[in-house]
Amino acid sequence: MNPHTNDRELAARLATRLNEVSSQLHYARAELSELQHRIEQRDTNEARLPAPVQPAAQVQPPAPASVPYSPYSQPNLEPQRAVGPVPARQRWWDREGVVSRVLAVSGAALTLIGVVLLLVLAAQAGYFGPLARVIAGAVFSLALIAVAWRVAERPGGRVGAVTLAATGVAGLYLDVLAITSFYEWVPPIAGLITALLVAAAGLSLALRWDSQLLALIVVIGTVVLAPVITDGLSPLLLAFLIVLLAASFPAQYQRNWPGLHAARTIPVAGALLLAITLGTPSDAVNLVILAVVFATVAAGGTLLVIRRYPTDTVAPALLATSVVPLLFTGALTTRGTYVILMAGLALAAGGAAWALRAFPVASRTVLAAVSALAVLCAVLAASTESLRPVVVLAIALTALVAAHQTGAAVMRLSGYGYAVVGALLYLTSAEPEVLFDSQRAIESASLAVITASVLLALVAGVAAATTPGDRDQAETIWALAGVVGLYAVSAGAVLSGVLAAGSEAGFRGGHAAATVLWMLTAIALLLFGLRQRARTAMVGAGLILAAMAVLKLLFFDLAALDGFSRVLTFLAVGVLLLVAGTRYARVYAERSAEQSTANDGAQPEATAAVPDPDAHWRR
């Protein structure tokens, strides 16, 4: 078939359809004119009935001659949906740039491994000379960067250029590391400065091309392959990694790439932590210095990033990661040095949390948590084992009281944390066995443990009294605090008796004192709950505690106490129960009288004289 014939038929059909559209527009224009004419006549003849109006002759659209029916001949206001087969789901390897990126990154990884083999493993096998290997690695890396620069401007060449340049930069960095650490041709300071310049140049290229992939390949490739060159996590390797961390900061500050931020912080922190854990005394000073430098560089850079990007959600977590290695330096230093380090960290983090009040809440919370953790580490390192519960619980009590006065939620959370740690430390000194075994109680009794018992009871009460929440939550918190406080009071009473008498008699006397304290606490709860009419849960708690005191007296003290202690305990508990019952009845009667008086005063005078037919039943 002649293609010109098809074009003519298509042109004829288009012309016919245009004529139809023109006819429809002409018809619509005539109808609009008729409608406007009627509106004008109705407005001018409002006072009288309008005369019948002869409709204007309708303009009929010219019928197309010998044109078959077409859907375009009628106006269609409904949008037409394209009908056709549903396109098949695009496979991942068909997406634009996916395969090229996979191939390019794989090639970069293999090329970097080849550079490492050239620099190190070839030396072990005796291939070439050391100078030839280093020069070959440098020339090869520079050639990759030059090729990447030329390929970048070509269509579709950006992916290949990025991976080529990243491979070249990482190769140069590893080459500098090899001549500094493996061959030791240059001093460490010169090698670190050269490495800083190489990394800064490569990451500035990542900024120029706006490519996070380039920065990631440089950082991750260097971190993964550098230990092969240095034969382990040596302090010099860690110094090179911290230099890489510092060199990548401008790119992070300008673009805030979350992947780069994690890649430049987490691997270095992990390597430093592993080196500190496995470190030897000869490397102790260097590792501690590196931990301090890493915390300063990483945390300082992260705070600057948070200042510029307040909505960043990755930076607060990495802020906490930057100080983790420093917290574990206690195994490499003396106790005094570690206390000084932790005190400095606590002051720095706490001061930053206080000074940077315009920063997001998450960042200030992390800083406050770091400060609280550093204080805890310093306290644990500075105090002896017996004094640790006392010191930690004292800090918890101070933090909770300060949080109640200032309303600082972060300080309240710190107080909770100190309280939990202090309670756990207290259990190591006053485990439940001291309540049942007199010999164990004699071994554990000390003034420090008794003081910790008092502090734990106070911390539990203050925490329950100052914790915000609704009524149900408050009752749950008070119940938990009551259990903790009851245990602390019981253990403190028993250990006090043992410390005072130093024998079985002291153990029995301590239990007698504990039973009396239980009953006194129960009476206090009952009376306070009756005074505060809404505190029905407190009344219930007082009744339960009184019942527990009676059960303890009958089933434990009766068998454990000797004659005189048993008599005194029974008399004391009995008298307290009588006092509680009398006071309970009196308060209840006073409340009933107040309610009756209030009801009588609220009754109207007209109905006051009306006899109550049910009064005799109430009598």
XYZ file of C-alpha atoms in Angstrom:
619
model
C 0.000 0.000 0.000
C 1.235 3.484 -0.861
C 2.114 5.436 2.310
C 0.978 8.688 0.606
C -2.549 7.251 0.317
C -2.653 6.604 4.063
C -1.560 10.168 4.797
C -4.307 11.564 2.551
C -6.980 9.447 4.271
C -5.755 10.553 7.682
C -5.806 14.226 6.622
C -9.355 13.816 5.254
C -10.600 12.286 8.484
C -9.029 15.074 10.532
C -10.613 17.742 8.323
C -14.046 16.097 8.688
C -13.764 16.030 12.451
C -12.684 19.674 12.580
C -15.763 20.602 10.517
C -17.951 18.740 12.995
C -16.402 20.568 15.932
C -16.872 23.905 14.184
C -20.552 23.106 13.554
C -21.113 22.254 17.207
C -19.474 25.515 18.304
C -21.732 27.478 15.916
C -24.831 25.769 17.306
C -23.767 26.469 20.922
C -23.153 30.139 20.087
C -26.704 30.481 18.686
C -28.240 28.890 21.783
C -26.253 31.241 24.033
C -27.519 34.288 22.087
C -31.132 33.129 22.482
C -30.682 32.655 26.245
C -29.189 36.147 26.656
C -32.116 37.650 24.671
C -34.683 36.023 26.981
C -32.894 37.276 30.100
C -32.888 40.858 28.766
C -36.625 40.739 27.945
C -37.495 39.388 31.419
C -35.547 42.207 33.097
C -37.305 44.980 31.110
C -40.869 43.616 31.588
C -40.955 42.919 35.347
C -44.227 44.951 35.916
C -46.322 43.079 33.430
C -46.672 39.628 32.113
C -44.133 38.943 29.572
C -45.358 38.715 26.034
C -44.911 35.372 24.369
C -41.602 35.286 22.774
C -41.153 33.622 19.487
C -38.079 31.531 19.611
C -35.525 32.358 17.097
C -34.960 29.973 14.331
C -32.700 27.289 15.490
C -29.540 27.014 13.618
C -29.069 23.467 12.582
C -25.556 22.297 12.200
C -24.798 21.293 8.690
C -24.900 17.584 8.309
C -21.717 16.197 6.969
C -22.205 14.601 3.640
C -21.463 10.936 3.424
C -19.632 10.891 6.732
C -20.198 7.834 8.925
C -21.212 8.267 12.562
C -18.353 9.230 14.781
C -18.270 9.596 18.582
C -16.883 13.102 18.041
C -20.259 14.235 16.668
C -21.773 14.372 20.208
C -20.222 16.408 23.051
C -18.754 14.133 25.690
C -18.096 15.816 29.014
C -16.935 12.686 30.824
C -13.186 12.111 30.779
C -12.303 9.045 28.854
C -9.996 6.538 30.483
C -7.476 4.872 28.315
C -8.311 1.246 27.887
C -5.483 -1.105 27.207
C -3.450 -3.877 28.679
C -1.959 -3.251 32.153
C 1.761 -2.626 31.763
C 3.923 -5.324 33.228
C 5.857 -4.590 36.419
C 9.288 -3.314 35.727
C 11.978 -5.663 36.880
C 14.749 -4.283 39.042
C 17.436 -4.908 36.461
C 15.400 -2.965 33.879
C 15.332 0.174 35.992
C 17.518 2.998 34.875
C 20.981 3.010 36.399
C 20.564 -0.011 38.687
C 22.693 -2.488 36.768
C 25.297 0.136 35.977
C 25.619 1.066 39.653
C 25.878 -2.558 40.745
C 28.558 -3.272 38.181
C 30.441 -0.073 38.949
C 30.457 -0.595 42.732
C 31.518 -4.204 42.296
C 34.331 -3.083 40.021
C 35.414 -0.471 42.546
C 35.559 -3.052 45.330
C 37.608 -5.472 43.251
C 39.939 -2.726 42.095
C 40.601 -1.575 45.647
C 41.337 -5.149 46.676
C 43.787 -5.287 43.806
C 45.487 -2.137 45.058
C 45.846 -3.679 48.515
C 47.254 -6.859 46.987
C 49.742 -4.758 45.061
C 50.856 -2.805 48.123
C 51.054 -5.569 50.718
C 50.628 -9.107 49.510
C 52.947 -8.609 46.554
C 55.612 -7.516 49.013
C 55.199 -10.736 50.964
C 55.596 -12.744 47.762
C 58.603 -10.719 46.636
C 56.999 -9.237 43.504
C 58.652 -6.008 42.353
C 60.452 -3.710 44.727
C 58.778 -1.680 47.487
C 59.287 1.603 45.664
C 57.921 0.169 42.418
C 54.814 -1.121 44.184
C 54.087 2.209 45.868
C 54.676 4.192 42.658
C 52.542 1.771 40.654
C 49.686 2.091 43.158
C 49.853 5.883 43.099
C 50.059 6.110 39.302
C 47.192 3.668 38.885
C 45.007 5.607 41.330
C 45.779 8.939 39.653
C 44.993 7.413 36.269
C 41.587 6.297 37.542
C 40.833 9.835 38.726
C 41.935 11.326 35.372
C 39.759 8.896 33.420
C 36.829 9.646 35.715
C 37.218 13.372 35.048
C 37.025 12.808 31.291
C 34.150 10.299 31.450
C 32.017 12.481 33.745
C 31.015 14.934 30.999
C 29.886 12.290 28.542
C 26.259 11.106 28.278
C 25.601 8.391 30.853
C 29.142 8.583 32.164
C 28.443 9.996 35.620
C 27.968 6.591 37.328
C 31.208 5.229 35.933
C 33.037 8.469 36.684
C 31.880 8.411 40.306
C 33.090 4.889 40.961
C 36.351 5.439 39.071
C 37.132 8.598 41.030
C 36.156 7.007 44.355
C 38.388 4.018 43.649
C 41.279 6.300 42.772
C 40.893 8.430 45.907
C 40.606 5.397 48.188
C 43.642 3.849 46.455
C 45.705 6.966 47.057
C 44.650 7.008 50.724
C 45.669 3.370 51.141
C 48.941 4.116 49.350
C 49.712 6.888 51.858
C 48.805 4.541 54.700
C 51.164 1.891 53.295
C 54.190 4.181 53.062
C 53.491 5.455 56.605
C 52.575 2.287 58.478
C 53.757 -0.703 56.412
C 56.994 0.635 54.876
C 57.547 3.424 57.467
C 59.169 5.718 54.883
C 57.590 8.912 56.254
C 56.891 10.074 59.825
C 53.345 9.483 61.113
C 52.589 13.217 61.259
C 53.554 13.720 57.593
C 51.544 10.669 56.584
C 48.459 11.858 58.471
C 48.653 15.327 56.909
C 49.044 13.843 53.423
C 46.120 11.496 54.035
C 43.990 14.417 55.203
C 44.725 16.312 51.972
C 43.962 13.278 49.797
C 40.661 12.568 51.550
C 39.648 16.230 51.524
C 40.308 16.449 47.768
C 38.304 13.310 47.049
C 35.334 14.364 49.164
C 35.372 17.843 47.645
C 34.926 16.087 44.314
C 31.924 14.301 45.845
C 30.530 17.717 46.740
C 31.185 19.037 43.248
C 29.364 16.113 41.634
C 26.772 15.958 44.428
C 27.403 12.235 44.789
C 26.959 10.466 48.116
C 28.022 7.242 46.395
C 31.503 8.636 45.759
C 31.911 9.629 49.408
C 30.604 6.262 50.628
C 33.011 4.268 48.458
C 35.962 6.325 49.670
C 35.034 6.021 53.364
C 33.804 2.424 53.451
C 36.507 1.117 51.132
C 39.233 2.710 53.200
C 37.814 1.563 56.548
C 37.357 -2.029 55.392
C 40.715 -2.493 53.646
C 43.003 -0.355 55.812
C 43.430 -3.014 58.566
C 44.919 -5.368 55.962
C 47.745 -2.919 55.331
C 48.472 -2.226 59.007
C 48.059 -5.869 60.029
C 45.463 -5.149 62.689
C 43.947 -2.322 64.696
C 47.075 -0.408 65.534
C 46.922 3.093 67.040
C 48.330 4.506 63.777
C 45.487 2.927 61.798
C 42.941 4.406 64.210
C 44.597 7.792 63.760
C 44.206 7.487 59.977
C 40.527 6.578 60.423
C 39.953 9.625 62.632
C 41.663 11.768 59.971
C 39.230 10.329 57.425
C 36.379 11.213 59.806
C 37.589 14.803 59.994
C 38.171 15.083 56.235
C 34.631 13.931 55.460
C 33.029 16.517 57.755
C 32.724 19.313 55.122
C 30.782 17.011 52.812
C 28.516 15.998 55.676
C 28.017 19.616 56.723
C 27.191 20.784 53.200
C 24.895 17.933 52.117
C 23.877 16.117 55.346
C 23.951 12.697 53.708
C 22.633 10.219 56.315
C 24.500 7.277 54.807
C 27.800 9.148 54.891
C 27.205 10.271 58.474
C 26.712 6.691 59.618
C 29.595 5.347 57.512
C 32.072 7.905 58.823
C 31.137 7.443 62.518
C 29.961 3.915 63.335
C 32.883 1.904 61.811
C 35.483 4.154 63.441
C 33.719 3.902 66.812
C 33.531 0.123 66.466
C 37.192 -0.205 65.523
C 38.270 2.033 68.397
C 36.080 0.136 70.880
C 37.484 -3.191 69.699
C 41.045 -1.882 69.996
C 40.366 -0.641 73.550
C 38.846 -3.986 74.521
C 41.800 -5.950 73.116
C 44.426 -3.321 73.865
C 47.696 -3.941 75.616
C 49.222 -1.785 78.369
C 51.833 -0.490 75.929
C 49.112 1.050 73.752
C 46.975 2.275 76.647
C 48.000 5.941 76.524
C 47.659 6.183 72.744
C 44.233 4.490 72.772
C 42.914 6.784 75.507
C 44.152 9.857 73.603
C 42.541 8.560 70.411
C 39.260 7.945 72.255
C 39.261 11.533 73.528
C 40.107 12.923 70.071
C 37.452 10.771 68.412
C 34.773 11.868 70.899
C 35.725 15.516 70.395
C 35.797 15.401 66.584
C 32.741 13.193 66.128
C 30.541 14.852 68.765
C 31.607 18.380 67.796
C 30.952 17.758 64.113
C 27.588 16.152 64.876
C 26.505 19.139 66.967
C 27.379 21.472 64.103
C 25.337 19.300 61.731
C 22.384 19.349 64.158
C 22.622 23.123 64.385
C 22.346 23.424 60.617
C 19.789 20.623 60.155
C 17.557 20.601 63.277
C 15.168 17.984 61.845
C 17.897 15.389 61.315
C 16.899 12.142 63.075
C 20.161 10.238 62.515
C 22.506 12.742 64.164
C 21.290 12.323 67.813
C 21.953 8.568 67.710
C 25.421 9.129 66.234
C 26.049 11.754 68.918
C 25.705 9.028 71.539
C 27.855 6.648 69.485
C 30.773 9.082 69.478
C 31.369 8.774 73.251
C 30.987 4.997 73.601
C 34.727 4.180 73.218
C 35.630 6.754 75.863
C 33.287 5.126 78.392
C 35.213 1.839 78.094
C 38.674 3.255 78.707
C 38.561 2.315 82.396
C 40.284 -1.007 81.711
C 43.335 0.810 80.286
C 43.774 3.534 82.897
C 44.114 3.927 86.614
C 41.073 4.642 88.736
C 41.990 8.288 89.211
C 42.567 8.890 85.509
C 39.270 7.286 84.598
C 37.412 9.376 87.177
C 38.958 12.537 85.710
C 37.987 11.468 82.179
C 34.402 10.720 83.195
C 34.100 13.925 85.174
C 35.303 15.894 82.158
C 32.858 14.090 79.889
C 30.000 14.718 82.331
C 30.816 18.426 82.534
C 31.187 18.769 78.765
C 27.974 16.903 77.908
C 25.956 18.478 80.719
C 27.231 21.949 79.884
C 26.360 21.458 76.224
C 22.855 20.254 77.121
C 22.350 23.360 79.268
C 23.935 25.856 76.857
C 22.322 24.553 73.661
C 18.737 25.120 74.769
C 17.732 26.100 71.229
C 18.688 22.658 69.932
C 16.086 19.911 69.363
C 14.863 18.007 72.412
C 16.289 14.701 71.166
C 19.821 16.083 70.969
C 19.683 17.683 74.413
C 18.228 14.473 75.844
C 21.141 12.482 74.435
C 23.627 14.969 75.901
C 21.961 14.805 79.309
C 21.908 11.009 79.205
C 25.618 10.947 78.335
C 26.335 13.300 81.226
C 24.324 11.154 83.656
C 26.059 7.991 82.461
C 29.491 9.591 82.820
C 28.646 10.666 86.379
C 27.584 7.114 87.172
C 30.805 5.699 85.757
C 32.861 8.195 87.746
C 30.998 7.368 90.949
C 31.351 3.628 90.476
C 35.060 3.996 89.798
C 35.731 6.365 92.702
C 33.771 4.570 95.442
C 34.326 1.236 97.121
C 31.976 -1.681 96.655
C 30.185 -1.137 99.973
C 29.643 2.600 99.375
C 28.438 2.378 95.782
C 24.743 1.807 96.627
C 24.816 4.735 99.072
C 26.390 7.163 96.612
C 24.225 6.151 93.641
C 20.980 6.261 95.665
C 21.973 9.658 97.075
C 22.458 10.955 93.529
C 19.094 9.437 92.527
C 17.340 11.169 95.426
C 18.984 14.494 94.570
C 18.060 14.191 90.902
C 14.412 13.347 91.668
C 14.032 16.246 94.094
C 15.697 18.650 91.624
C 13.465 17.377 88.829
C 10.388 18.034 90.982
C 11.579 21.563 91.720
C 12.578 22.468 88.163
C 10.190 20.287 86.146
C 13.046 18.990 84.000
C 11.962 15.731 82.401
C 15.531 14.787 81.506
C 16.627 15.096 85.132
C 13.657 12.966 86.221
C 14.653 10.256 83.770
C 18.219 10.445 85.064
C 16.885 10.034 88.585
C 14.961 6.941 87.546
C 18.084 5.490 85.977
C 20.189 6.153 89.059
C 17.441 4.644 91.235
C 17.358 1.428 89.208
C 21.151 1.079 89.271
C 21.242 1.891 92.988
C 18.544 -0.682 93.744
C 20.445 -3.363 91.844
C 23.656 -2.501 93.693
C 21.733 -2.588 96.983
C 20.491 -6.104 96.235
C 24.080 -7.305 95.917
C 24.678 -6.222 99.521
C 21.269 -6.944 101.041
C 19.874 -9.864 99.093
C 16.579 -11.420 100.299
C 18.531 -14.149 102.091
C 19.431 -11.723 104.904
C 15.774 -11.708 105.995
C 15.726 -15.464 106.630
C 19.309 -16.487 107.390
C 20.792 -14.989 110.549
C 24.337 -15.953 109.585
C 24.033 -14.224 106.220
C 22.548 -11.169 107.923
C 25.488 -11.030 110.340
C 27.907 -11.137 107.392
C 26.089 -8.396 105.479
C 25.359 -5.992 108.316
C 27.178 -2.679 108.006
C 26.470 0.986 108.435
C 26.706 1.522 104.662
C 24.030 -1.093 103.920
C 21.702 0.328 106.580
C 22.184 3.826 105.157
C 21.458 2.472 101.666
C 18.242 0.892 103.043
C 17.034 4.263 104.297
C 17.983 5.963 101.020
C 16.239 3.315 98.924
C 13.024 3.727 100.912
C 13.228 7.514 100.483
C 13.958 7.225 96.757
C 10.958 4.931 96.275
C 8.662 7.342 98.118
C 9.937 10.459 96.359
C 9.752 8.776 92.948
C 6.136 7.745 93.555
C 5.153 11.175 94.910
C 6.734 13.201 92.100
C 5.906 11.044 89.086
C 3.173 12.651 86.941
C 0.286 10.554 85.686
C -3.413 9.830 86.081
C -5.001 8.091 89.084
C -4.607 4.545 87.810
C -0.970 5.093 86.944
C -0.326 6.731 90.319
C -1.809 3.770 92.181
C 0.380 1.356 90.214
C 3.488 3.439 90.878
C 2.662 3.718 94.573
C 2.150 -0.035 94.802
C 5.554 -0.690 93.201
C 7.207 1.926 95.413
C 5.529 0.395 98.448
C 6.972 -3.038 97.716
C 10.476 -1.599 97.259
C 10.214 0.572 100.358
C 8.832 -2.275 102.472
C 11.736 -4.505 101.505
C 14.262 -1.747 102.240
C 12.709 -0.994 105.643
C 12.572 -4.683 106.592
C 16.182 -5.350 105.543
C 17.364 -2.170 107.247
C 15.594 -3.071 110.501
C 16.982 -6.620 110.542
C 20.519 -5.486 109.715
C 20.298 -2.696 112.285
C 19.406 -5.235 114.965
C 22.257 -7.480 113.882
C 24.707 -4.562 113.833
C 23.579 -3.438 117.281
C 23.658 -6.854 118.983
C 25.934 -8.794 116.649
C 24.280 -12.139 117.329
C 21.105 -14.170 116.927
C 19.408 -11.929 119.450
C 20.002 -8.945 117.208
C 18.514 -10.834 114.254
C 15.358 -11.593 116.245
C 15.167 -8.071 117.575
C 15.487 -6.687 114.081
C 12.576 -8.791 112.883
C 10.495 -7.640 115.848
C 11.294 -4.027 114.919
C 10.398 -4.747 111.289
C 6.982 -6.083 112.295
C 6.289 -3.015 114.394
C 7.393 -0.766 111.536
C 5.012 -2.590 109.202
C 2.141 -1.919 111.587
C 3.104 1.725 112.061
C 3.228 2.185 108.287
C -0.164 0.506 107.929
C -1.709 2.843 110.532
C -0.197 5.867 108.787
C -1.657 4.759 105.469
C -5.085 4.156 107.017
C -5.254 7.517 108.749
C -3.913 9.454 105.778
C -6.308 7.668 103.441
C -9.264 8.499 105.689
C -8.261 12.154 105.847
C -7.941 12.298 102.068
C -11.296 10.885 101.074
C -10.290 10.266 97.481
C -7.358 8.037 98.559
C -9.379 4.834 98.867
C -6.444 2.871 97.429
C -4.273 4.084 100.305
C -6.807 2.807 102.829
C -6.797 -0.553 101.080
C -3.010 -0.630 101.105
C -2.998 0.119 104.833
C -5.416 -2.691 105.546
C -3.377 -5.131 103.442
C -0.159 -4.123 105.173
C -1.773 -4.494 108.602
C -2.935 -7.975 107.661
C 0.575 -8.831 106.441
C 2.039 -7.606 109.754
C -0.349 -9.821 111.713
C 0.454 -12.833 109.508
C 4.195 -12.206 109.894
C 3.740 -11.994 113.662
C 1.792 -15.244 113.848
C 3.675 -17.397 111.356
C 7.257 -16.086 111.472
C 7.941 -14.044 114.578
C 6.142 -16.466 116.863
C 8.657 -19.178 115.935
C 11.741 -17.030 115.384
C 11.612 -14.746 118.432
C 12.525 -15.724 121.959
C 10.282 -15.250 124.957
C 10.813 -11.605 125.883
C 11.032 -10.319 122.309
C 7.917 -12.287 121.422
C 5.974 -10.747 124.323
C 7.047 -7.215 123.449
C 6.199 -7.663 119.777
C 2.756 -9.060 120.473
C 2.017 -6.279 122.953
C 3.230 -3.574 120.575
C 1.311 -4.898 117.577
C -1.813 -5.479 119.674
C -1.769 -1.951 121.103
C -1.198 -0.482 117.642
C -4.142 -2.428 116.285
C -6.340 -1.156 119.125
C -5.228 2.414 118.466
C -5.805 1.988 114.742
C -9.259 0.548 115.245
C -10.256 3.284 117.662
C -8.917 6.034 115.460
C -10.517 4.486 112.365
C -13.930 4.373 114.073
C -13.580 7.960 115.309
C -12.625 9.351 111.889
C -15.424 7.389 110.225
C -17.947 8.715 112.810
C -16.757 12.292 112.273
C -17.131 11.883 108.535
C -20.649 10.469 108.914
C -21.639 13.378 111.196
C -20.290 15.887 108.663
C -22.247 14.250 105.872
C -25.450 14.220 107.976
C -25.031 17.903 108.858
C -24.456 18.774 105.215
C -27.586 16.889 104.178
C -29.719 18.568 106.874
C -28.507 22.001 105.893
C -29.322 21.357 102.257
C -32.946 20.237 103.026
C -35.632 22.960 102.365
C -37.688 24.321 105.340
C -41.020 23.331 103.804
C -40.083 19.718 103.837
C -38.054 19.724 107.061
C -41.149 19.203 109.300
C -42.541 16.369 107.235
C -42.109 13.108 109.184
C -39.925 10.501 107.658
C -41.838 7.212 107.507
C -38.597 5.220 107.323
C -36.925 6.853 110.304
C -37.753 3.997 112.658
C -36.026 1.561 110.320
C -32.867 3.627 110.439
C -33.029 3.731 114.232
